[in-house]
Every structure is written in C-alpha cells, then in structure tokens.
Short mmCIF file of C-alpha atoms and ligand atoms in Angstrom, two decimals:
data_model
loop_
_atom_site.label_atom_id
_atom_site.label_comp_id
_atom_site.label_asym_id
_atom_site.label_seq_id
_atom_site.Cartn_x
_atom_site.Cartn_y
_atom_site.Cartn_z
CA MET B 1 17.39 63.94 21.66
CA ASP B 2 20.16 63.30 19.15
CA ARG B 3 21.20 59.78 20.01
CA ASP B 4 23.20 57.38 17.87
CA SER B 5 21.83 53.89 17.61
CA GLN B 6 25.48 52.83 17.32
CA SER B 7 27.75 53.64 20.22
CA PHE B 8 31.24 55.01 19.40
CA TYR B 9 32.48 51.93 21.27
CA ASP B 10 30.64 49.18 19.41
CA VAL B 11 29.40 46.75 22.06
CA HIS B 12 28.69 44.11 19.40
CA ARG B 13 32.37 43.85 18.46
CA THR B 14 35.30 42.58 20.50
CA TYR B 15 37.53 44.92 22.47
CA GLU B 16 40.35 44.17 20.04
CA ASP B 17 38.22 45.13 17.03
CA ASN B 18 37.19 48.34 18.77
CA TYR B 19 40.81 49.12 19.57
CA ARG B 20 41.94 48.55 15.99
CA GLN B 21 38.93 49.83 14.01
CA GLY B 22 37.10 52.26 16.29
CA PRO B 23 35.69 54.67 17.05
CA PHE B 24 32.36 54.15 15.31
CA GLY B 25 29.20 56.19 14.57
CA SER B 26 29.56 59.99 14.73
CA PHE B 27 32.93 59.66 16.44
CA ALA B 28 34.30 58.09 13.25
CA GLN B 29 33.28 61.19 11.30
CA ALA B 30 34.39 63.78 13.85
CA PRO B 31 35.35 66.78 11.73
CA GLU B 32 39.06 67.54 11.32
CA THR B 33 38.82 71.01 12.81
CA GLY B 34 36.14 70.13 15.32
CA VAL B 35 33.04 72.04 16.23
CA VAL B 36 34.69 73.89 19.09
CA ASP B 37 35.42 77.57 18.52
CA ARG B 38 39.22 77.46 18.51
CA SER B 39 39.44 81.15 19.24
CA ALA B 40 37.23 80.76 22.34
CA ARG B 41 38.71 81.88 25.63
CA PRO B 42 38.40 79.12 28.23
CA GLN B 43 35.95 80.21 30.91
CA GLU B 44 36.78 77.71 33.63
CA ARG B 45 39.80 76.33 35.43
CA PHE B 46 40.42 72.83 36.73
CA LEU B 47 43.48 72.35 38.96
CA GLY B 48 44.74 75.60 37.46
CA ILE B 49 44.33 74.36 33.89
CA PRO B 50 42.05 76.49 31.64
CA LEU B 51 39.01 74.61 30.33
CA ASN B 52 36.15 75.58 28.02
CA LEU B 53 33.65 73.40 29.88
CA PRO B 54 34.63 71.02 32.69
CA PHE B 55 32.82 68.14 31.05
CA GLY B 56 34.16 65.02 29.38
CA ILE B 57 34.40 61.26 29.10
CA PRO B 58 35.90 59.23 31.97
CA ALA B 59 38.31 56.30 31.90
CA GLY B 60 37.19 53.38 29.78
CA PRO B 61 35.45 53.96 26.48
CA LEU B 62 38.24 56.11 24.93
CA LEU B 63 40.63 53.29 24.05
CA ASN B 64 43.38 55.20 22.26
CA SER B 65 44.24 58.54 20.65
CA ARG B 66 41.75 58.08 17.79
CA PHE B 67 38.95 57.95 20.37
CA THR B 68 40.27 60.81 22.56
CA THR B 69 40.89 63.07 19.55
CA ALA B 70 37.37 62.45 18.22
CA ALA B 71 36.00 63.30 21.68
CA PHE B 72 37.89 66.63 21.66
CA ARG B 73 36.59 67.42 18.18
CA LEU B 74 33.02 66.80 19.30
CA GLY B 75 33.39 69.29 22.14
CA PHE B 76 34.18 67.02 25.10
CA ASP B 77 36.83 69.22 26.72
CA MET B 78 38.10 66.54 29.10
CA ALA B 79 39.03 63.14 27.69
CA VAL B 80 40.40 60.40 29.93
CA TYR B 81 42.72 57.99 28.14
CA LYS B 82 41.67 54.48 29.13
CA THR B 83 43.40 53.06 32.21
CA VAL B 84 46.86 51.74 31.35
CA ARG B 85 49.18 49.40 33.24
CA SER B 86 52.94 48.98 33.51
CA HIS B 87 52.73 46.00 31.15
CA ALA B 88 50.29 44.38 28.71
CA TRP B 89 47.13 42.85 30.23
CA ALA B 90 44.46 40.77 28.44
CA CYS B 91 40.76 41.67 28.15
CA ASN B 92 38.00 39.47 29.58
CA PRO B 93 36.27 37.32 26.92
CA PHE B 94 33.54 38.80 24.70
CA PRO B 95 30.82 39.89 25.40
CA ASN B 96 31.86 42.66 27.78
CA VAL B 97 28.80 44.88 27.62
CA LEU B 98 25.15 43.90 28.13
CA ALA B 99 22.12 46.13 28.70
CA VAL B 100 21.00 45.99 32.35
CA HIS B 101 17.37 46.39 33.49
CA PRO B 102 16.92 47.12 37.23
CA ALA B 103 13.53 46.16 38.63
CA SER B 104 13.40 48.90 41.30
CA PRO B 105 10.57 51.43 40.81
CA ASP B 106 12.94 54.37 40.17
CA GLY B 107 15.31 52.27 38.01
CA MET B 108 18.22 52.94 40.39
CA LEU B 109 20.73 50.46 41.80
CA ARG B 110 22.15 51.45 45.17
CA PRO B 111 24.87 49.56 47.06
CA GLY B 112 23.12 47.53 49.75
CA ASP B 113 19.98 46.91 47.64
CA PRO B 114 19.01 43.19 47.90
CA GLU B 115 18.51 43.28 44.10
CA LEU B 116 22.28 43.51 43.62
CA ASP B 117 22.68 40.01 45.12
CA ARG B 118 19.39 38.50 43.91
CA GLY B 119 20.25 39.25 40.30
CA VAL B 120 19.36 41.95 37.76
CA LEU B 121 18.24 41.14 34.21
CA ALA B 122 20.93 41.70 31.56
CA ASP B 123 20.43 41.20 27.82
CA ASN B 124 20.92 42.80 24.41
CA ARG B 125 18.01 45.29 24.53
CA PHE B 126 19.83 48.62 24.59
CA THR B 127 16.92 50.92 25.41
CA GLN B 128 16.76 54.28 27.22
CA PRO B 129 17.32 55.02 30.07
CA LEU B 130 20.41 52.98 29.50
CA SER B 131 22.43 51.03 32.05
CA ILE B 132 25.08 48.55 31.02
CA SER B 133 27.45 45.94 32.36
CA ASN B 134 31.14 46.63 32.14
CA SER B 135 33.21 43.46 32.24
CA PHE B 136 36.58 44.13 30.60
CA GLY B 137 39.10 43.36 33.35
CA VAL B 138 40.97 46.63 32.62
CA PRO B 139 43.01 45.47 29.62
CA SER B 140 46.17 47.37 28.69
CA ARG B 141 48.54 47.48 25.73
CA ASP B 142 52.25 47.28 26.39
CA PRO B 143 53.82 50.64 27.37
CA ASP B 144 55.84 50.53 24.13
CA GLU B 145 52.50 50.90 22.34
CA TRP B 146 50.50 53.11 24.70
CA GLN B 147 53.23 55.62 25.59
CA PRO B 148 53.68 57.10 22.07
CA ASP B 149 49.93 56.95 21.51
CA MET B 150 49.21 58.77 24.79
CA ARG B 151 51.75 61.45 23.82
CA HIS B 152 49.88 61.88 20.55
CA ALA B 153 46.55 62.08 22.41
CA ILE B 154 47.88 64.83 24.72
CA GLU B 155 49.09 66.86 21.75
CA ALA B 156 45.69 66.64 20.02
CA ALA B 157 43.88 68.60 22.77
CA GLY B 158 42.69 71.99 21.53
CA PRO B 159 42.68 75.24 23.51
CA GLY B 160 40.72 74.80 26.73
CA GLN B 161 40.86 71.00 26.45
CA LEU B 162 42.61 68.46 28.65
CA LEU B 163 43.77 64.89 28.18
CA VAL B 164 43.70 63.01 31.49
CA PRO B 165 45.69 59.75 31.55
CA SER B 166 44.40 56.99 33.83
CA PHE B 167 46.58 54.21 35.22
CA GLN B 168 46.45 51.49 37.81
CA GLY B 169 48.72 48.99 39.50
CA SER B 170 48.54 45.26 38.83
CA ARG B 171 48.61 42.62 41.52
CA ARG B 172 50.21 39.47 40.19
CA THR B 173 50.41 36.09 41.89
CA GLY B 174 53.12 36.00 44.53
CA MET B 175 53.52 39.78 44.62
CA ASN B 176 53.98 41.35 48.06
CA THR B 177 52.74 44.81 49.07
CA ALA B 178 56.07 46.47 48.27
CA GLY B 179 55.95 44.99 44.76
CA TYR B 180 52.36 46.13 44.31
CA ILE B 181 53.24 49.69 45.36
CA ALA B 182 56.29 49.63 43.07
CA ASP B 183 54.09 48.60 40.14
CA HIS B 184 51.90 51.69 40.69
CA VAL B 185 55.01 53.86 40.76
CA ALA B 186 56.31 52.27 37.56
CA ALA B 187 53.01 52.90 35.76
CA ALA B 188 52.88 56.52 37.03
CA ARG B 189 56.45 57.11 35.82
CA LEU B 190 55.58 55.77 32.36
CA VAL B 191 52.54 58.11 32.24
CA ALA B 192 54.60 61.13 33.37
CA GLU B 193 57.09 60.43 30.56
CA THR B 194 54.36 61.11 27.98
CA GLY B 195 54.12 64.79 28.94
CA ALA B 196 50.90 64.38 30.96
CA ARG B 197 49.77 67.49 32.87
CA LEU B 198 48.07 65.39 35.59
CA MET B 199 47.00 61.78 36.07
CA GLU B 200 44.22 59.68 37.54
CA MET B 201 44.93 56.54 39.56
CA ASN B 202 42.21 53.91 39.42
CA THR B 203 41.57 52.27 42.79
CA SER B 204 38.02 51.22 41.98
CA CYS B 205 38.20 48.17 39.70
CA PRO B 206 38.59 44.66 41.11
CA ASN B 207 42.36 45.10 40.91
CA GLU B 208 42.89 43.46 44.27
CA GLY B 209 41.47 40.16 43.08
CA HIS B 210 37.95 38.98 42.40
CA ASN B 211 35.49 41.70 43.53
CA ARG B 212 38.04 43.29 45.87
CA LEU B 213 38.73 46.96 45.42
CA LEU B 214 41.87 48.83 46.41
CA CYS B 215 39.81 51.83 47.56
CA ASN B 216 38.33 49.69 50.35
CA ASP B 217 41.79 49.93 51.98
CA PRO B 218 42.36 53.68 52.51
CA ALA B 219 45.64 53.12 54.39
CA LEU B 220 47.12 51.23 51.42
CA VAL B 221 45.82 53.88 48.98
CA GLY B 222 47.63 56.44 51.17
CA GLU B 223 50.88 54.45 51.00
CA ILE B 224 50.60 54.07 47.25
CA ALA B 225 49.70 57.74 46.74
CA GLU B 226 52.76 58.75 48.77
CA ALA B 227 55.07 56.59 46.64
CA VAL B 228 53.45 57.79 43.39
CA LYS B 229 53.64 61.42 44.46
CA ASN B 230 57.34 61.02 45.27
CA GLU B 231 57.76 59.88 41.68
CA ILE B 232 55.59 62.44 39.84
CA GLY B 233 56.37 65.51 41.96
CA ASP B 234 54.13 68.49 41.23
CA LEU B 235 51.88 66.75 38.71
CA PRO B 236 48.36 66.65 40.21
CA LEU B 237 47.12 63.19 41.20
CA ILE B 238 43.43 62.29 41.10
CA VAL B 239 42.17 59.08 42.73
CA LYS B 240 39.25 57.29 41.11
CA LEU B 241 36.90 55.83 43.75
CA ALA B 242 34.05 53.38 43.78
CA TYR B 243 30.92 54.18 45.78
CA MET B 244 31.96 54.01 49.45
CA PRO B 245 28.89 53.22 51.56
CA THR B 246 30.29 54.00 55.00
CA GLN B 247 31.11 57.56 55.98
CA GLU B 248 33.90 56.34 58.23
CA GLU B 249 35.69 54.69 55.29
CA LEU B 250 35.31 57.77 53.10
CA GLU B 251 36.67 59.98 55.88
CA ARG B 252 39.66 57.68 56.27
CA MET B 253 40.25 57.86 52.51
CA VAL B 254 40.31 61.66 52.57
CA ALA B 255 42.48 61.69 55.71
CA GLN B 256 45.07 59.29 54.23
CA THR B 257 45.35 61.07 50.87
CA ALA B 258 44.01 64.60 50.24
CA ALA B 259 44.48 65.80 53.83
CA ARG B 260 48.16 64.81 53.58
CA GLY B 261 48.59 66.72 50.31
CA LEU B 262 49.24 63.48 48.40
CA VAL B 263 46.12 63.68 46.24
CA GLN B 264 44.66 66.74 44.53
CA GLY B 265 41.29 65.31 43.55
CA PHE B 266 38.82 62.44 43.55
CA ALA B 267 36.82 61.06 40.65
CA ALA B 268 33.68 59.20 41.70
CA ILE B 269 32.06 56.86 41.05
CA ASN B 270 33.06 53.75 39.17
CA THR B 271 30.59 50.93 38.46
CA ILE B 272 28.45 49.17 41.10
CA SER B 273 29.03 45.43 41.46
CA THR B 274 25.84 43.52 40.62
CA LYS B 275 24.82 39.91 40.01
CA LEU B 276 23.58 39.72 36.41
CA VAL B 277 21.06 37.13 35.24
CA ASP B 278 19.47 36.27 31.90
CA ALA B 279 15.70 35.93 31.31
CA GLN B 280 15.83 32.34 32.62
CA GLY B 281 17.64 33.37 35.80
CA GLY B 282 20.98 31.89 34.65
CA GLN B 283 24.35 33.64 34.64
CA ALA B 284 24.21 36.40 32.02
CA LEU B 285 27.94 36.81 31.23
CA PRO B 286 29.63 33.54 30.27
CA GLY B 287 32.63 32.18 32.16
CA GLU B 288 34.05 31.63 35.60
CA GLY B 289 34.18 34.59 37.97
CA ARG B 290 31.69 36.62 35.93
CA GLU B 291 28.54 36.02 37.95
CA ARG B 292 28.85 39.65 39.06
CA SER B 293 29.87 42.60 36.95
CA GLY B 294 30.14 46.35 37.37
CA VAL B 295 27.03 48.26 36.28
CA CYS B 296 27.19 51.83 35.02
CA GLY B 297 24.80 54.27 33.33
CA ALA B 298 21.44 55.69 34.42
CA ALA B 299 20.96 53.23 37.32
CA ILE B 300 23.95 54.54 39.30
CA ARG B 301 23.25 58.28 39.05
CA GLU B 302 21.81 58.68 42.56
CA SER B 303 24.80 56.85 44.06
CA GLY B 304 27.24 59.05 42.11
CA LEU B 305 25.49 62.21 43.26
CA ASP B 306 25.49 60.95 46.85
CA MET B 307 29.28 60.36 46.79
CA VAL B 308 29.90 63.81 45.31
CA ARG B 309 27.72 65.48 47.97
CA ARG B 310 29.54 63.63 50.76
CA LEU B 311 32.99 64.45 49.33
CA SER B 312 31.96 68.07 48.93
CA ALA B 313 30.75 68.25 52.55
CA LEU B 314 34.01 66.70 53.80
CA ARG B 315 35.99 69.19 51.73
CA SER B 316 34.31 72.18 53.30
CA ASP B 317 34.14 70.73 56.84
CA ARG B 318 37.88 69.96 56.80
CA HIS B 319 38.85 73.14 54.90
CA LEU B 320 40.54 71.09 52.14
CA ASP B 321 40.82 72.15 48.52
CA PHE B 322 40.80 68.95 46.43
CA VAL B 323 38.78 68.84 43.22
CA ILE B 324 35.84 66.49 42.66
CA VAL B 325 35.08 64.86 39.30
CA GLY B 326 31.46 63.68 39.32
CA VAL B 327 30.79 60.50 37.33
CA GLY B 328 27.84 58.13 37.13
CA GLY B 329 24.68 58.11 35.06
CA VAL B 330 25.12 61.49 33.35
CA ALA B 331 23.01 61.40 30.18
CA SER B 332 21.60 64.94 29.84
CA PRO B 333 22.45 68.61 30.47
CA ALA B 334 20.22 68.43 33.59
CA ASP B 335 22.40 65.60 34.97
CA TYR B 336 25.52 67.71 34.35
CA HIS B 337 24.01 70.58 36.34
CA ALA B 338 22.84 68.26 39.13
CA TYR B 339 26.46 67.12 39.62
CA ARG B 340 27.80 70.70 39.55
CA ASP B 341 25.16 71.68 42.13
CA ALA B 342 26.23 68.71 44.28
CA GLY B 343 29.77 70.11 44.40
CA ALA B 344 31.55 68.58 41.38
CA ASP B 345 34.25 70.77 39.79
CA ALA B 346 34.07 68.66 36.63
CA VAL B 347 31.57 66.12 35.35
CA MET B 348 32.02 63.09 33.09
CA SER B 349 29.79 60.68 31.22
CA ALA B 350 30.77 57.25 29.89
CA THR B 351 27.57 55.33 29.12
CA GLY B 352 25.56 58.49 28.30
CA ALA B 353 28.21 59.86 25.92
CA MET B 354 28.79 56.49 24.24
CA TRP B 355 25.28 56.63 22.77
CA ASN B 356 25.00 60.42 22.56
CA PRO B 357 28.00 62.04 20.83
CA SER B 358 26.23 65.43 21.00
CA LEU B 359 26.05 65.53 24.79
CA ALA B 360 28.86 68.09 25.26
CA ARG B 361 27.44 70.33 22.54
CA GLN B 362 23.96 70.06 24.08
CA ILE B 363 25.28 71.32 27.42
CA LYS B 364 27.17 74.14 25.70
CA SER B 365 24.23 75.22 23.60
CA GLU B 366 22.01 75.79 26.62
C1 FMN F 1 33.21 50.60 28.35
C2 FMN F 1 33.67 51.09 29.69
C3 FMN F 1 34.97 50.82 30.13
C4 FMN F 1 35.42 51.29 31.36
N1 FMN F 1 36.72 51.08 31.75
C5 FMN F 1 37.22 51.73 32.85
C6 FMN F 1 38.62 51.74 33.12
O1 FMN F 1 39.42 51.14 32.41
N2 FMN F 1 39.04 52.43 34.22
C7 FMN F 1 38.19 53.11 35.05
O2 FMN F 1 38.65 53.76 36.01
N3 FMN F 1 36.86 53.12 34.80
C8 FMN F 1 36.36 52.47 33.72
N4 FMN F 1 35.02 52.54 33.42
C9 FMN F 1 34.10 53.21 34.38
C10 FMN F 1 33.80 54.65 33.99
O3 FMN F 1 34.95 55.47 34.02
C11 FMN F 1 32.74 55.28 34.92
O4 FMN F 1 33.27 55.40 36.22
C12 FMN F 1 31.47 54.46 35.01
O5 FMN F 1 31.15 53.93 33.74
C13 FMN F 1 30.29 55.32 35.49
O6 FMN F 1 29.99 56.33 34.55
P1 FMN F 1 28.70 56.22 33.58
O7 FMN F 1 27.52 55.91 34.42
O8 FMN F 1 28.64 57.56 32.88
O9 FMN F 1 28.99 55.11 32.62
C14 FMN F 1 34.54 52.05 32.19
C15 FMN F 1 33.22 52.29 31.76
C16 FMN F 1 32.78 51.83 30.53
C17 FMN F 1 31.38 52.12 30.09
#
C-alpha cells in the first residue's frame, strides 16, 4: 500500500508550525490541476449536492485552505475545514499526537472496555494498523483570519467536490446556558457568511468541560440546533457525535434534532476517551487534565460501524431521511465499503488519510 512515512499533518511539529508551514509529504506537492478528471460527471448526491465520490477527510487534520485544497487535488471529494469557534482559542501544549497500542486481541477499543480506564500504551512508534491520540483542545484562529480563508477553501472545490465547514460553541467561565447557545449561533452565522453550502456542528469534543461532551445532553443539543437553524435557515446542518453507548440516549438525540427537522445529518464517530500510559505506566501526555485523551484510527473502527448501523436502523424505523457520515478507523477501500454497507451516505478518514494520501484514489481505482 502506498503510505507516506510522513503524515500531511506532521505530528512531530507543533500545531502552530503545521498551521503556518503545512501540509507536508505528498499533500505539499499536490498537483495544481489535481488528479481528478475535471470533466467527470458527479455520480452521487449528498444532501442534494453532486459529488464524485462521497468520501473525504473529517474535521481536524485539514487546518486551513492549503490543507483542504491539497485534499481536493488528491481526489478527496469532501474536505471538512477544521472546527472553528466564534473567537480565537489556544491549542493544548505539544505533543498532541502519540501512537496508541491497544492490548485487546483484535486491537479494538470499545467504550466500556476496562482497558480504557486501566491505561493503554502510547508512544512514538507509528506502526500499522495505526491508532493515535488526539489532544488539541479544538484550537481556533480568530474569525478575522478563518473567515476569508474558509471562503477561499470553499472556492477551491472542483466539480463534484464539497467543502464542509465545522464549528462549535465555547463554554467560558461564568457563561450561562443562554450565552452558550448564543455562542453557537454566533459561530454558525460567521460560517454562513463565508458562502458555505452546509455546516457541521461539533458536539463531541470535551467542549462542556473536562471529559464532558455536549452530545451527552440531547435536550441541550436540540435547543442549540433550533437556535442555529433559526440563524442559518435552509443551509443543511450536520451534528457530529461521539460514540453513544446507550440506545435510549441515541434515540433521544434523534428525537430532539432530526425528527424535529432541525438537523439534516449526523457524522459519527469522534474519538474515544482513553487513559494513556507510557511504557513505565506513567501519564503519557504531559500536563494537568491530560491523563485521558481521545483515541482515533484503526482501534475505533468497530465502534464507528456500530454507531452507523444503529443510526441507520433508527432512520428506517422512524421513516426519517437524515444523512449519515461514517467516520472512525477507515484506512482502506474495504473499510469505506463496510461503512457504506452499514448505512453511511458518506465516509471519512482522518488518521488513515493522514498517512495515506492515496486513499481516495485507491477507492476510485477499484
Ligand atoms: C489531528 C486530528 C484533529 C482532530 N480535530 C477535530 C476537530 O477539531 N473537530 C472534530 O469534530 N473532530 C476532530 N477530530 C476527530 C476526527 O474528525 C474523527 O472523528 C476521528 O479522528 C475519527 O476518525 P479516524 O479514526 O479516521 O481518525 C480530529 C482528528 C484528528 C486525527
């Protein structure tokens, strides 16, 4: 398999260096005209938008328009612009990414596994099948910087390609619920001003405080989605979810959002929270509040597929028509097809694509 030893997001450099100097590896040399046939007629549709292949890179590793444009040129037809906020937000200290080595026989990490609380080995051995830690804290530039750049990113999409902006609200000390909702609306308004054709709202990072996720409160997600939808009107809204272990909670999420027409799709899953330890059993990521980190890559594939299957079953049982974006551990064409078979309308790969810039072309060449 054609894998780069260097990821397009260089995990050995700081976030700031990646933002200013990236992307790296093959992404840095993405040809001007791209490898996509620009006369091709898009074969698929996603929320009514024509797409060549409903496959791309989810929120996170595409930091700015240089990254998203390189992704388009390498045949990733969906590129999510990294989650932005209504105001600048700092990144967690370096390092942010370590290689993670689950001890379970099938290499998977599933919510509820005792291993997640006992500790999983994390180090700098980036070997296949690859799982990584993701400890950034969802940094954001100031809107004055990201808005013009996002506009540029949207314009760089070729025929049958789609730039998906991601945003989230920020809970600051002393903020009440009304203020928190208003911050989501402000961020959504700023995204809509860039000419976005749709947007994704991240409810699956610890944005509610240390290790607390907004998506664990479906009623609040419903309130926020209603306020955001009032602001953005007909623009489709996708909600990014973490793995939700209980069926009751997932059903409430769908009932509070998609069933009320407030949300047109779900993207799932985000990372799985895991205690990370070094070879001596000590804390792997330095600093307070970093005993646990989100893990993504190969180890979370079964959990991602499980969420997509459950969302797909709910969709047909309730006669709803939301779209599902399947994310988690996709590293090969077979993984792409497994997600489509599970009910995903589109599929995305972060960790897999970071080390394999040919992944979209490999799926297309089948
Ligand atoms: C470097 C990196 C940064 C990420 N940042 C974000 C983010 O800002 N917002 C978000 O919704 N998800 C973020 N994610 C999570 C991914 O979108 C995705 O849900 C997760 O990595 C699982 O996919 P994977 O197994 O293909 O990596 C990030 C992932 C990576 C690898």
